[in-house]
mmCIF file of C-alpha atoms and ligand atoms in Angstrom:
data_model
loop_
_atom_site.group_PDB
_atom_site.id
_atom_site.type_symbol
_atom_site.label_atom_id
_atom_site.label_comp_id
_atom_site.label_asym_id
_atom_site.label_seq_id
_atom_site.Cartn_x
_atom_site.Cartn_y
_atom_site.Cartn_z
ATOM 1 C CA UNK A 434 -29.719 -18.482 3.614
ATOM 2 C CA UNK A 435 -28.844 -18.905 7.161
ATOM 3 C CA UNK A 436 -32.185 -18.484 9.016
ATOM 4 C CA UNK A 437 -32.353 -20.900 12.060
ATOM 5 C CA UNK A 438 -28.554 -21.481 12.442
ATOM 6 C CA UNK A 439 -26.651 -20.459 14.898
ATOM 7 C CA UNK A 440 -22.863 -19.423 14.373
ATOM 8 C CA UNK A 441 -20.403 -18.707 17.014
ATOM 9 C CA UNK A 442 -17.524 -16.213 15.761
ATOM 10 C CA UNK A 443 -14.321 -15.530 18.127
ATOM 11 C CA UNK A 444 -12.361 -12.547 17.929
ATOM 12 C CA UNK A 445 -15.743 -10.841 16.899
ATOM 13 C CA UNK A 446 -15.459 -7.777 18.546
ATOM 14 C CA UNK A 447 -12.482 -7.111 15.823
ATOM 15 C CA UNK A 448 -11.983 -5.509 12.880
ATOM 16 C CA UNK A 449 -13.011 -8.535 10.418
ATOM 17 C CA UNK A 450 -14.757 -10.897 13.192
ATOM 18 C CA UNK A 451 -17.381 -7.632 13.453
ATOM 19 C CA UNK A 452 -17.926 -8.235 9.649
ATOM 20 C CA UNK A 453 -18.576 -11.548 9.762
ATOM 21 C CA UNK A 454 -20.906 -11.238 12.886
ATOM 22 C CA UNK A 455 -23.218 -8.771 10.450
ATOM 23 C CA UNK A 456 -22.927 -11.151 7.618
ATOM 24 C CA UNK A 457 -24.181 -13.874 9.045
ATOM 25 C CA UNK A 458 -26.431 -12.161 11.469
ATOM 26 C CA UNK A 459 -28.050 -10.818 7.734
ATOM 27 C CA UNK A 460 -28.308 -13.805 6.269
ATOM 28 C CA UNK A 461 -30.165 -14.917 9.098
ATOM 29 C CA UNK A 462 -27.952 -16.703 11.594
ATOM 30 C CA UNK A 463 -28.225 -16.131 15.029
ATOM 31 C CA UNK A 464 -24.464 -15.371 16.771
ATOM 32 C CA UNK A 465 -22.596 -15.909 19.894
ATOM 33 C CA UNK A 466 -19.822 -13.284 19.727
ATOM 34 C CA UNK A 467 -16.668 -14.210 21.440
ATOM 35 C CA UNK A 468 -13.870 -11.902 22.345
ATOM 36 C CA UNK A 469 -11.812 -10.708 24.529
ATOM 37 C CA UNK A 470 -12.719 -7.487 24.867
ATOM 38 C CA UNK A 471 -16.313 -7.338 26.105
ATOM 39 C CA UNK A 472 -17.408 -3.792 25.503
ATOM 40 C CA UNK A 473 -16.418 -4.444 21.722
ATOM 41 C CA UNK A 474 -17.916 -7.461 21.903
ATOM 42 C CA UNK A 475 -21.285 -5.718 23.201
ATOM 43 C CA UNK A 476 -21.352 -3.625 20.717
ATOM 44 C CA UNK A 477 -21.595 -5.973 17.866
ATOM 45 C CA UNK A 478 -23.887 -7.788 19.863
ATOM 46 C CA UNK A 479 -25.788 -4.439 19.539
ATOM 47 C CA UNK A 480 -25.626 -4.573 15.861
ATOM 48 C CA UNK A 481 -26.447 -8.059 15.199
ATOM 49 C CA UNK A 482 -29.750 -7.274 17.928
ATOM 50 C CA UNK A 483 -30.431 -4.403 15.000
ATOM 51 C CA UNK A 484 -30.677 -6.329 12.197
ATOM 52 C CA UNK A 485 -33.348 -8.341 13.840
ATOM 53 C CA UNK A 486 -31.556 -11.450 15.350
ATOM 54 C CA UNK A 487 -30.305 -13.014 18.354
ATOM 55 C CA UNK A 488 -27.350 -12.483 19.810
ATOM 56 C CA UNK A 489 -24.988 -14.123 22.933
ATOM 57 C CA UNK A 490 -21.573 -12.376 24.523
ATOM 58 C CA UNK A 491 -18.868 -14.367 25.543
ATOM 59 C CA UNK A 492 -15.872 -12.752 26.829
ATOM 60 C CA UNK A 493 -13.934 -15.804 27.590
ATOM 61 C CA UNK A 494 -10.448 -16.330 25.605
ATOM 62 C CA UNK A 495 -10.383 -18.798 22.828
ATOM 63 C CA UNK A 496 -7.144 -21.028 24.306
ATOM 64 C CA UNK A 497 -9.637 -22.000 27.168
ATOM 65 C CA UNK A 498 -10.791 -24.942 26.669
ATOM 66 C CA UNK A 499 -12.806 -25.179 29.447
ATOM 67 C CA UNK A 500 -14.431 -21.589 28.668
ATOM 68 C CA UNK A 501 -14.942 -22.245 25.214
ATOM 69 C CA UNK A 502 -16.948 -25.833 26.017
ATOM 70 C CA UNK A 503 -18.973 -23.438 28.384
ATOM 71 C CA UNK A 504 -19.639 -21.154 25.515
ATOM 72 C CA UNK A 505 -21.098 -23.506 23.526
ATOM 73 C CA UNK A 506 -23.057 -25.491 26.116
ATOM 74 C CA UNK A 507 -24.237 -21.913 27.037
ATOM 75 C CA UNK A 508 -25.591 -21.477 22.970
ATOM 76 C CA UNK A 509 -26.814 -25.368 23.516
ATOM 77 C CA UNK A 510 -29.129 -24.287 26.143
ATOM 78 C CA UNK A 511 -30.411 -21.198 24.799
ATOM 79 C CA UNK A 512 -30.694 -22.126 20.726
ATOM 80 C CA UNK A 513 -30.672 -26.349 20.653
ATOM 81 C CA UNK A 514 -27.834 -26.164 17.822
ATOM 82 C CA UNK A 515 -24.542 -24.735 16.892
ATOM 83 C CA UNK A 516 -24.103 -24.797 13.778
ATOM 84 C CA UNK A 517 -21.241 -22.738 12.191
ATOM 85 C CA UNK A 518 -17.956 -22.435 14.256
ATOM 86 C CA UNK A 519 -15.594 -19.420 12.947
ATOM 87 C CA UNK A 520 -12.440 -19.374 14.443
ATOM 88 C CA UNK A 521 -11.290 -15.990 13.968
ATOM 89 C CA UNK A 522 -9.692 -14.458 17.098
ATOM 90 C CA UNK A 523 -6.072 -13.398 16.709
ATOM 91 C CA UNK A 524 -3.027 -10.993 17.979
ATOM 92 C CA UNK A 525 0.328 -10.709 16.836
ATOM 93 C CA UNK A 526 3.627 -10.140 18.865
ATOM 94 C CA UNK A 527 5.332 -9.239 15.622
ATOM 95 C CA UNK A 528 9.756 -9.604 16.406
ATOM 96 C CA UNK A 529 12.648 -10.985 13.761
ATOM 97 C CA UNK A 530 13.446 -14.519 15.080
ATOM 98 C CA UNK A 531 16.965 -13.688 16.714
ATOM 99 C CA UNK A 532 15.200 -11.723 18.982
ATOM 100 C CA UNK A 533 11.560 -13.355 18.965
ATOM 101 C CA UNK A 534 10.950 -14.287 23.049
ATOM 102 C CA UNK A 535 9.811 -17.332 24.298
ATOM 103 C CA UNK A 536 6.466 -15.367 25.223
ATOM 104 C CA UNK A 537 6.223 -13.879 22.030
ATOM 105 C CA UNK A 538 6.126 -17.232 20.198
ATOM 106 C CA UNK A 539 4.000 -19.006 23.126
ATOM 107 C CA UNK A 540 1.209 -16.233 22.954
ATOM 108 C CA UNK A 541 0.571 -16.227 19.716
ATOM 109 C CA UNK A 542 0.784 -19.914 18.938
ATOM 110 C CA UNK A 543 -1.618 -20.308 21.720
ATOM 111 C CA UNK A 544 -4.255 -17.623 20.546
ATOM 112 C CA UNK A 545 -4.548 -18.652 17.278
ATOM 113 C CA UNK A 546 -3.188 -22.211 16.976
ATOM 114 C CA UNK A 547 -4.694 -23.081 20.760
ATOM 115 C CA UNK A 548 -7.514 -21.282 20.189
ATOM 116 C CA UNK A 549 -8.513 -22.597 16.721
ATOM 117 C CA UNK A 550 -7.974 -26.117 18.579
ATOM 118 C CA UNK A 551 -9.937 -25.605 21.609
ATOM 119 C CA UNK A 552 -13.013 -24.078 19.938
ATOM 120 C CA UNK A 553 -13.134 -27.049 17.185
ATOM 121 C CA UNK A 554 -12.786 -29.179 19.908
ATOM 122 C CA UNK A 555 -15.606 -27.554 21.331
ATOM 123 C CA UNK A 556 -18.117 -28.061 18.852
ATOM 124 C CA UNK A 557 -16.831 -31.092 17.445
ATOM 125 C CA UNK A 558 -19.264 -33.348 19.464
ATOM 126 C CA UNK A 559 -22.523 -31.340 19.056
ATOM 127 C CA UNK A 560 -22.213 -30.880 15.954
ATOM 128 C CA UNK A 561 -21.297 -35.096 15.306
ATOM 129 C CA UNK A 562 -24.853 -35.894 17.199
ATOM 130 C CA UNK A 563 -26.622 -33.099 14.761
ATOM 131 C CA UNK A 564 -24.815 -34.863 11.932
ATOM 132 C CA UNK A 565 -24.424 -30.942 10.457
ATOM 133 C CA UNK A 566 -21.404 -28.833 11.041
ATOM 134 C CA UNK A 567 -19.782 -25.798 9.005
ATOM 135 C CA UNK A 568 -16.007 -24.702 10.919
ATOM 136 C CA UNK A 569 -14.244 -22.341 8.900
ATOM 137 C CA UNK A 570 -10.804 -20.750 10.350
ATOM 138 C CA UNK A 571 -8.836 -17.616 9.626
ATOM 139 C CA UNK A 572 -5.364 -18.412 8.327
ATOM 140 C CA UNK A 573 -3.448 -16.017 6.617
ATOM 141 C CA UNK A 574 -1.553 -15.893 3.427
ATOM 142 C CA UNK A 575 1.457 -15.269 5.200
ATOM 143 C CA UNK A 576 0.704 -19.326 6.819
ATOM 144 C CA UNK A 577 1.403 -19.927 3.232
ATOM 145 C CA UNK A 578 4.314 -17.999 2.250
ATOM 146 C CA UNK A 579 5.852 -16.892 5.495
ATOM 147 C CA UNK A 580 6.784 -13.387 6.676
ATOM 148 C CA UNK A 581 9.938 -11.523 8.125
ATOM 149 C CA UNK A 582 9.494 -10.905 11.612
ATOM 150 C CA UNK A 583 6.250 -12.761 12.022
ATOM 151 C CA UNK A 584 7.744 -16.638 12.881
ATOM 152 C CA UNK A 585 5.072 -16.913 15.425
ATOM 153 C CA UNK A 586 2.358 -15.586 13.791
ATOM 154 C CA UNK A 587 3.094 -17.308 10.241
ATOM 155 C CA UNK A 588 3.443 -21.032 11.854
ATOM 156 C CA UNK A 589 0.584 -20.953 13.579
ATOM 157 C CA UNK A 590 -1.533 -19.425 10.490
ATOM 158 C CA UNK A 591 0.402 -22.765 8.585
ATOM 159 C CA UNK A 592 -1.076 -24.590 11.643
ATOM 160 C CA UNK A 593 -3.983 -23.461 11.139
ATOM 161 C CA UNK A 594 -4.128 -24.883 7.752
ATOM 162 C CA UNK A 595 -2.851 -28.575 8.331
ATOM 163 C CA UNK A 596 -5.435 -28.541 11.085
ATOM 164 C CA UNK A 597 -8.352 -27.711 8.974
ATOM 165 C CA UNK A 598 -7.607 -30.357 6.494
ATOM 166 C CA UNK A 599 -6.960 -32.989 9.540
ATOM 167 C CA UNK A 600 -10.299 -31.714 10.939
ATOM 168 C CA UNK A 601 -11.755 -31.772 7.340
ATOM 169 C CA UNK A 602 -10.926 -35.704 6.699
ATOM 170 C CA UNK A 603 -11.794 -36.886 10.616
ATOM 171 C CA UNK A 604 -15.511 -35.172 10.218
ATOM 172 C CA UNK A 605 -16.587 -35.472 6.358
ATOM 173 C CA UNK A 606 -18.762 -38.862 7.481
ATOM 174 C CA UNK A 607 -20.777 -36.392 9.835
ATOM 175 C CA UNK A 608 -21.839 -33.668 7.213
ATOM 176 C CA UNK A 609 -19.521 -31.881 8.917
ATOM 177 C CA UNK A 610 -17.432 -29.603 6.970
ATOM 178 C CA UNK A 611 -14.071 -27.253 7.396
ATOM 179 C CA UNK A 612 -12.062 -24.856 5.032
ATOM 180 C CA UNK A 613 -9.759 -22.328 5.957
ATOM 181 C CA UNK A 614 -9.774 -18.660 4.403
ATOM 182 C CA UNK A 615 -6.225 -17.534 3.990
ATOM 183 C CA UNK A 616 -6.727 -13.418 4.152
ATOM 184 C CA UNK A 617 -4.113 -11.149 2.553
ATOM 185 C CA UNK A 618 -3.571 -7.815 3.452
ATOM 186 C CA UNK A 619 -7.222 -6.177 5.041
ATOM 187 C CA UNK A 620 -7.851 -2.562 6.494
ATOM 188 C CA UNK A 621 -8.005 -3.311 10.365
ATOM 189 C CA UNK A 622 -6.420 -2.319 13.422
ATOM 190 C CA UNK A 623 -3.788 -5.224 12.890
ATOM 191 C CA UNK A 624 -2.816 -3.599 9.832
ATOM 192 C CA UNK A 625 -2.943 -0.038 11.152
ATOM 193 C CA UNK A 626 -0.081 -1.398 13.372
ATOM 194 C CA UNK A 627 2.398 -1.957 10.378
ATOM 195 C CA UNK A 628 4.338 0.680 9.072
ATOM 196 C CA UNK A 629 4.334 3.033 6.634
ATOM 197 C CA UNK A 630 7.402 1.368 4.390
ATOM 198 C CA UNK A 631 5.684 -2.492 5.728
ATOM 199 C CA UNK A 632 2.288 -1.143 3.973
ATOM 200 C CA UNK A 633 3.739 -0.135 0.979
ATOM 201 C CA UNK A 634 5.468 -3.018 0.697
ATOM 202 C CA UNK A 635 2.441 -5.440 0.570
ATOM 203 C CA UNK A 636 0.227 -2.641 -1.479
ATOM 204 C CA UNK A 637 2.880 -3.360 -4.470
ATOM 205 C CA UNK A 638 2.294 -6.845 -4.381
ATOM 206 C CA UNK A 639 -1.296 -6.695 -5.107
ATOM 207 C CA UNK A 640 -2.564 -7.161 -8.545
ATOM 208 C CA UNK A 641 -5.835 -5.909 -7.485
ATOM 209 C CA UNK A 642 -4.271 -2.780 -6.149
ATOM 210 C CA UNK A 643 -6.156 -1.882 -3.356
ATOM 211 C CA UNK A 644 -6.182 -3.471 0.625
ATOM 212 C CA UNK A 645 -8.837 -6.090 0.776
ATOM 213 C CA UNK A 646 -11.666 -4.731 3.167
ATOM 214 C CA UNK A 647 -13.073 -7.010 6.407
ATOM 215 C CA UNK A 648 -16.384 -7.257 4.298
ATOM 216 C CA UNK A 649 -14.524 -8.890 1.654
ATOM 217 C CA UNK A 650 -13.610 -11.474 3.966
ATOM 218 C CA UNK A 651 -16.995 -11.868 5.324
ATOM 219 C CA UNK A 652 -18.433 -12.755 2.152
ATOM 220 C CA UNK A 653 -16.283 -15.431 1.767
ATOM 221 C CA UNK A 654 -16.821 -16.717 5.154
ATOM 222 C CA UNK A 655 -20.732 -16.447 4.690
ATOM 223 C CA UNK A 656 -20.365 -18.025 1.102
ATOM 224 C CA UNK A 657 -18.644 -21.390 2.849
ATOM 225 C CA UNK A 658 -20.905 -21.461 5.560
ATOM 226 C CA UNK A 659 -23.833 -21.300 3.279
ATOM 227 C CA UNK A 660 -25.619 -24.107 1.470
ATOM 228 C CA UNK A 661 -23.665 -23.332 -1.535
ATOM 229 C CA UNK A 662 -20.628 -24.455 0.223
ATOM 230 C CA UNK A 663 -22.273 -27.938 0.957
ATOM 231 C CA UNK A 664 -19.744 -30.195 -1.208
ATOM 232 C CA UNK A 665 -16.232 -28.170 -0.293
ATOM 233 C CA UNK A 666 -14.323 -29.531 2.558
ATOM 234 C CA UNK A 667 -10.512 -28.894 3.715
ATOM 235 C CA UNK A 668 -10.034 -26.305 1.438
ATOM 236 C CA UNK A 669 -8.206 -23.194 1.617
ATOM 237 C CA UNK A 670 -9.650 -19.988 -0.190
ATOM 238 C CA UNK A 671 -7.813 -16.712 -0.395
ATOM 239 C CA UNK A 672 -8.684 -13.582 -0.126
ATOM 240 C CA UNK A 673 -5.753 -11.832 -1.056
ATOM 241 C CA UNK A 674 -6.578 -9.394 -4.115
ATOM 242 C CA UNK A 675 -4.079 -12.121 -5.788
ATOM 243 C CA UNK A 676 -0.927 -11.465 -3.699
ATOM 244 C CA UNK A 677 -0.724 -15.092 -3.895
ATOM 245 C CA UNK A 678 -1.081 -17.963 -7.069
HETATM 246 P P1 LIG B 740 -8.379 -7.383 15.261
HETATM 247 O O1 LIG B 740 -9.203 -6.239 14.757
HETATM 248 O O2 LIG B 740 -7.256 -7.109 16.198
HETATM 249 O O3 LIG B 740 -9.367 -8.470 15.873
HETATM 250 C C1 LIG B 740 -8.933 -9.605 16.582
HETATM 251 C C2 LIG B 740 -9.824 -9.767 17.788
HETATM 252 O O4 LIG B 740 -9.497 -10.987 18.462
HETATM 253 C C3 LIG B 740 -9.628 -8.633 18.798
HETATM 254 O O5 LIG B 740 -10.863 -8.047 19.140
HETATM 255 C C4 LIG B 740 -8.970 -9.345 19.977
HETATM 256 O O6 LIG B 740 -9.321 -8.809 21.251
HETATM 257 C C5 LIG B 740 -9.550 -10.736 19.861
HETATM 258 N N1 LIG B 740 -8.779 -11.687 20.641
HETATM 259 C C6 LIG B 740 -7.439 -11.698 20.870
HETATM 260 N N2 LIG B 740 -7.098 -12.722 21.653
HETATM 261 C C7 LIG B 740 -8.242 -13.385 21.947
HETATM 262 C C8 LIG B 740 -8.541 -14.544 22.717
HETATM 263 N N3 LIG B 740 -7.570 -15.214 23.362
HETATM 264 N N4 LIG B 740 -9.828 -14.943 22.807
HETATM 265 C C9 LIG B 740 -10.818 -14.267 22.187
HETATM 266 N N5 LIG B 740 -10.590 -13.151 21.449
HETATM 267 C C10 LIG B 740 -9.319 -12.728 21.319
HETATM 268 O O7 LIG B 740 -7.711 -8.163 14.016
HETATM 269 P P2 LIG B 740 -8.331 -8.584 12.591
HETATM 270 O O8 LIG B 740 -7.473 -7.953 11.562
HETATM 271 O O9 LIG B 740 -9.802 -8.396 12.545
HETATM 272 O O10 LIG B 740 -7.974 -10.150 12.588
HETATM 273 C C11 LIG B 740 -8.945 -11.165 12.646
HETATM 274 C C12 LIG B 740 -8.319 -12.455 12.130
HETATM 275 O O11 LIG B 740 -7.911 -12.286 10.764
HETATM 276 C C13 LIG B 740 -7.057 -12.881 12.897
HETATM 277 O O12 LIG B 740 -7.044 -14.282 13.058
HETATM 278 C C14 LIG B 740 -5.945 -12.456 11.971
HETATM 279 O O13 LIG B 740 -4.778 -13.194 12.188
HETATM 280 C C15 LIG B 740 -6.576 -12.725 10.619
HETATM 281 N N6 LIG B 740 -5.961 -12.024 9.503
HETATM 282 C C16 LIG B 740 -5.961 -10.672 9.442
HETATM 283 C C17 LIG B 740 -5.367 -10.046 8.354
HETATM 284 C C18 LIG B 740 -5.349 -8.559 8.203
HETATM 285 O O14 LIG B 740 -4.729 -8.077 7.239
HETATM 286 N N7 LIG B 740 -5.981 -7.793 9.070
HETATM 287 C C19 LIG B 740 -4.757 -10.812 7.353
HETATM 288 C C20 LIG B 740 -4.778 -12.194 7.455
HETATM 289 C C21 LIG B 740 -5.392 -12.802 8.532
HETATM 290 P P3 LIG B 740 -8.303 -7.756 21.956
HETATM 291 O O15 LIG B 740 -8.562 -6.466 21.264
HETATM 292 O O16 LIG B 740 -8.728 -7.787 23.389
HETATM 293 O O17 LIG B 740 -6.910 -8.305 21.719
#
């Protein structure tokens, strides 16, 4: 379904930006995979190079601006097109407000509500001139809902949300479309950091009784960045085992 596109995924050397790298890569797409953390990122790289398509590292950070417009001019030069922009990269600096630092609440608004800005910043003119666009952000249920000790984190996921619509409305005359997914609680490394009693917590409040898995993410993400997605914009799909309605 995705054959000749070419999606750029941050954070992709993670726990659910590796999943979506593989989806699309499956479907076809060929992937720039941004994070951080370069050997991780090198090593999805690997696996989308396995299943048969093109891939391009990028280890620069996603509240760059300048790095991330040299990502995608570098994907410009090699593929013609960018087509699909996921803005997935993330971290938390998790802290109850009263004692929540300055630096706590700077770094994380910057990775993820930054980051999300730079990046559709990024591709917002190539993808005007190609008259074709598909940008589709992580938020988080918790951007919804909010979450004890997780201020930072929560308002920029809530951001993350007004910005998609915003970015939805200004680009809808260009073909160019954005939705948010809004991910509940999913087996990763962020989630490995919580706590026994935090875990259980969340795990009650799950009607589907079970933690959602990156894959089931993915295929949400590949779904709204298919053609099937064509007439949703500025939407806001969970994935969230129904933790949230
Ligand atoms: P993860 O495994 O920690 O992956 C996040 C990746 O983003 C890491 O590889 C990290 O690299 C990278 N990253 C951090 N800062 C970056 C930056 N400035 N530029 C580029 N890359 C950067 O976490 P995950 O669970 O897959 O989370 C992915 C997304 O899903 C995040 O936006 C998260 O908020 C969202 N989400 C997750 C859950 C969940 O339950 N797991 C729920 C809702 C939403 P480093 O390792 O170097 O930091």
């Amino acid at each position: 379904m995705l054959e000749g596109r070419v999606a750029i995924v941050t954070g992709a050397g993670g726990g659910i930006g590796s999943a979506i790298a593989r989806r699309l890569a499956s479907s076809g797409a060929k992937i720039v995979v941004n994070d951080l953390d370069e050997p991780a990122a090198q090593a999805v790289a690997a696996e989308v190079e396995a299943l048969g398509r093109e891939a391009m590292v990028n280890a620069g950070s996603v509240a760059d601006l300048a790095a991330m417009e040299a990502m995608v001019a570098g994907a410009l030069e090699r593929w013609g097109t960018v087509d699909i922009m996921v803005n997935n990269a993330g971290i938390t600096r998790d802290s109850l407000l009263l004692k929540m630092t300055e630096e706590q609440w700077d770094l994380v608004i910057a990775v993820h509500l930054r980051g999300a800005f730079c990046c559709t910043k990024a591709v917002t003119r190539p993808m005007m001139k190609q008259r074709y666009g598909r940008i589709i952000n992580v938020a988080s249920v918790v951007g919804v809902m909010g979450s004890p000790g997780q201020a930072n984190y929560s308002a920029a996921k809530g951001g993350i949300i007004a910005l998609t619509k915003t970015t939805a409305r200004e680009l809808a005359g260009r073909n160019i479309t954005c939705n948010a997914v809004a991910p509940g609680f999913i087996e990763t490394r962020m989630t490995e950091a919580l706590g026994p009693a935090v875990r259980e917590e969340y795990l009650s409040r799950i009607p589907l009784g079970r933690p959602g898995l990156p894959e089931d993410v993915a295929n949400v993400i590949h779904f709204l960045a298919s053609p099937d997605a064509d007439y949703i914009t500025g939407q806001v799909i969970h994935i969230d085992g129904g933790m949230v309605m």
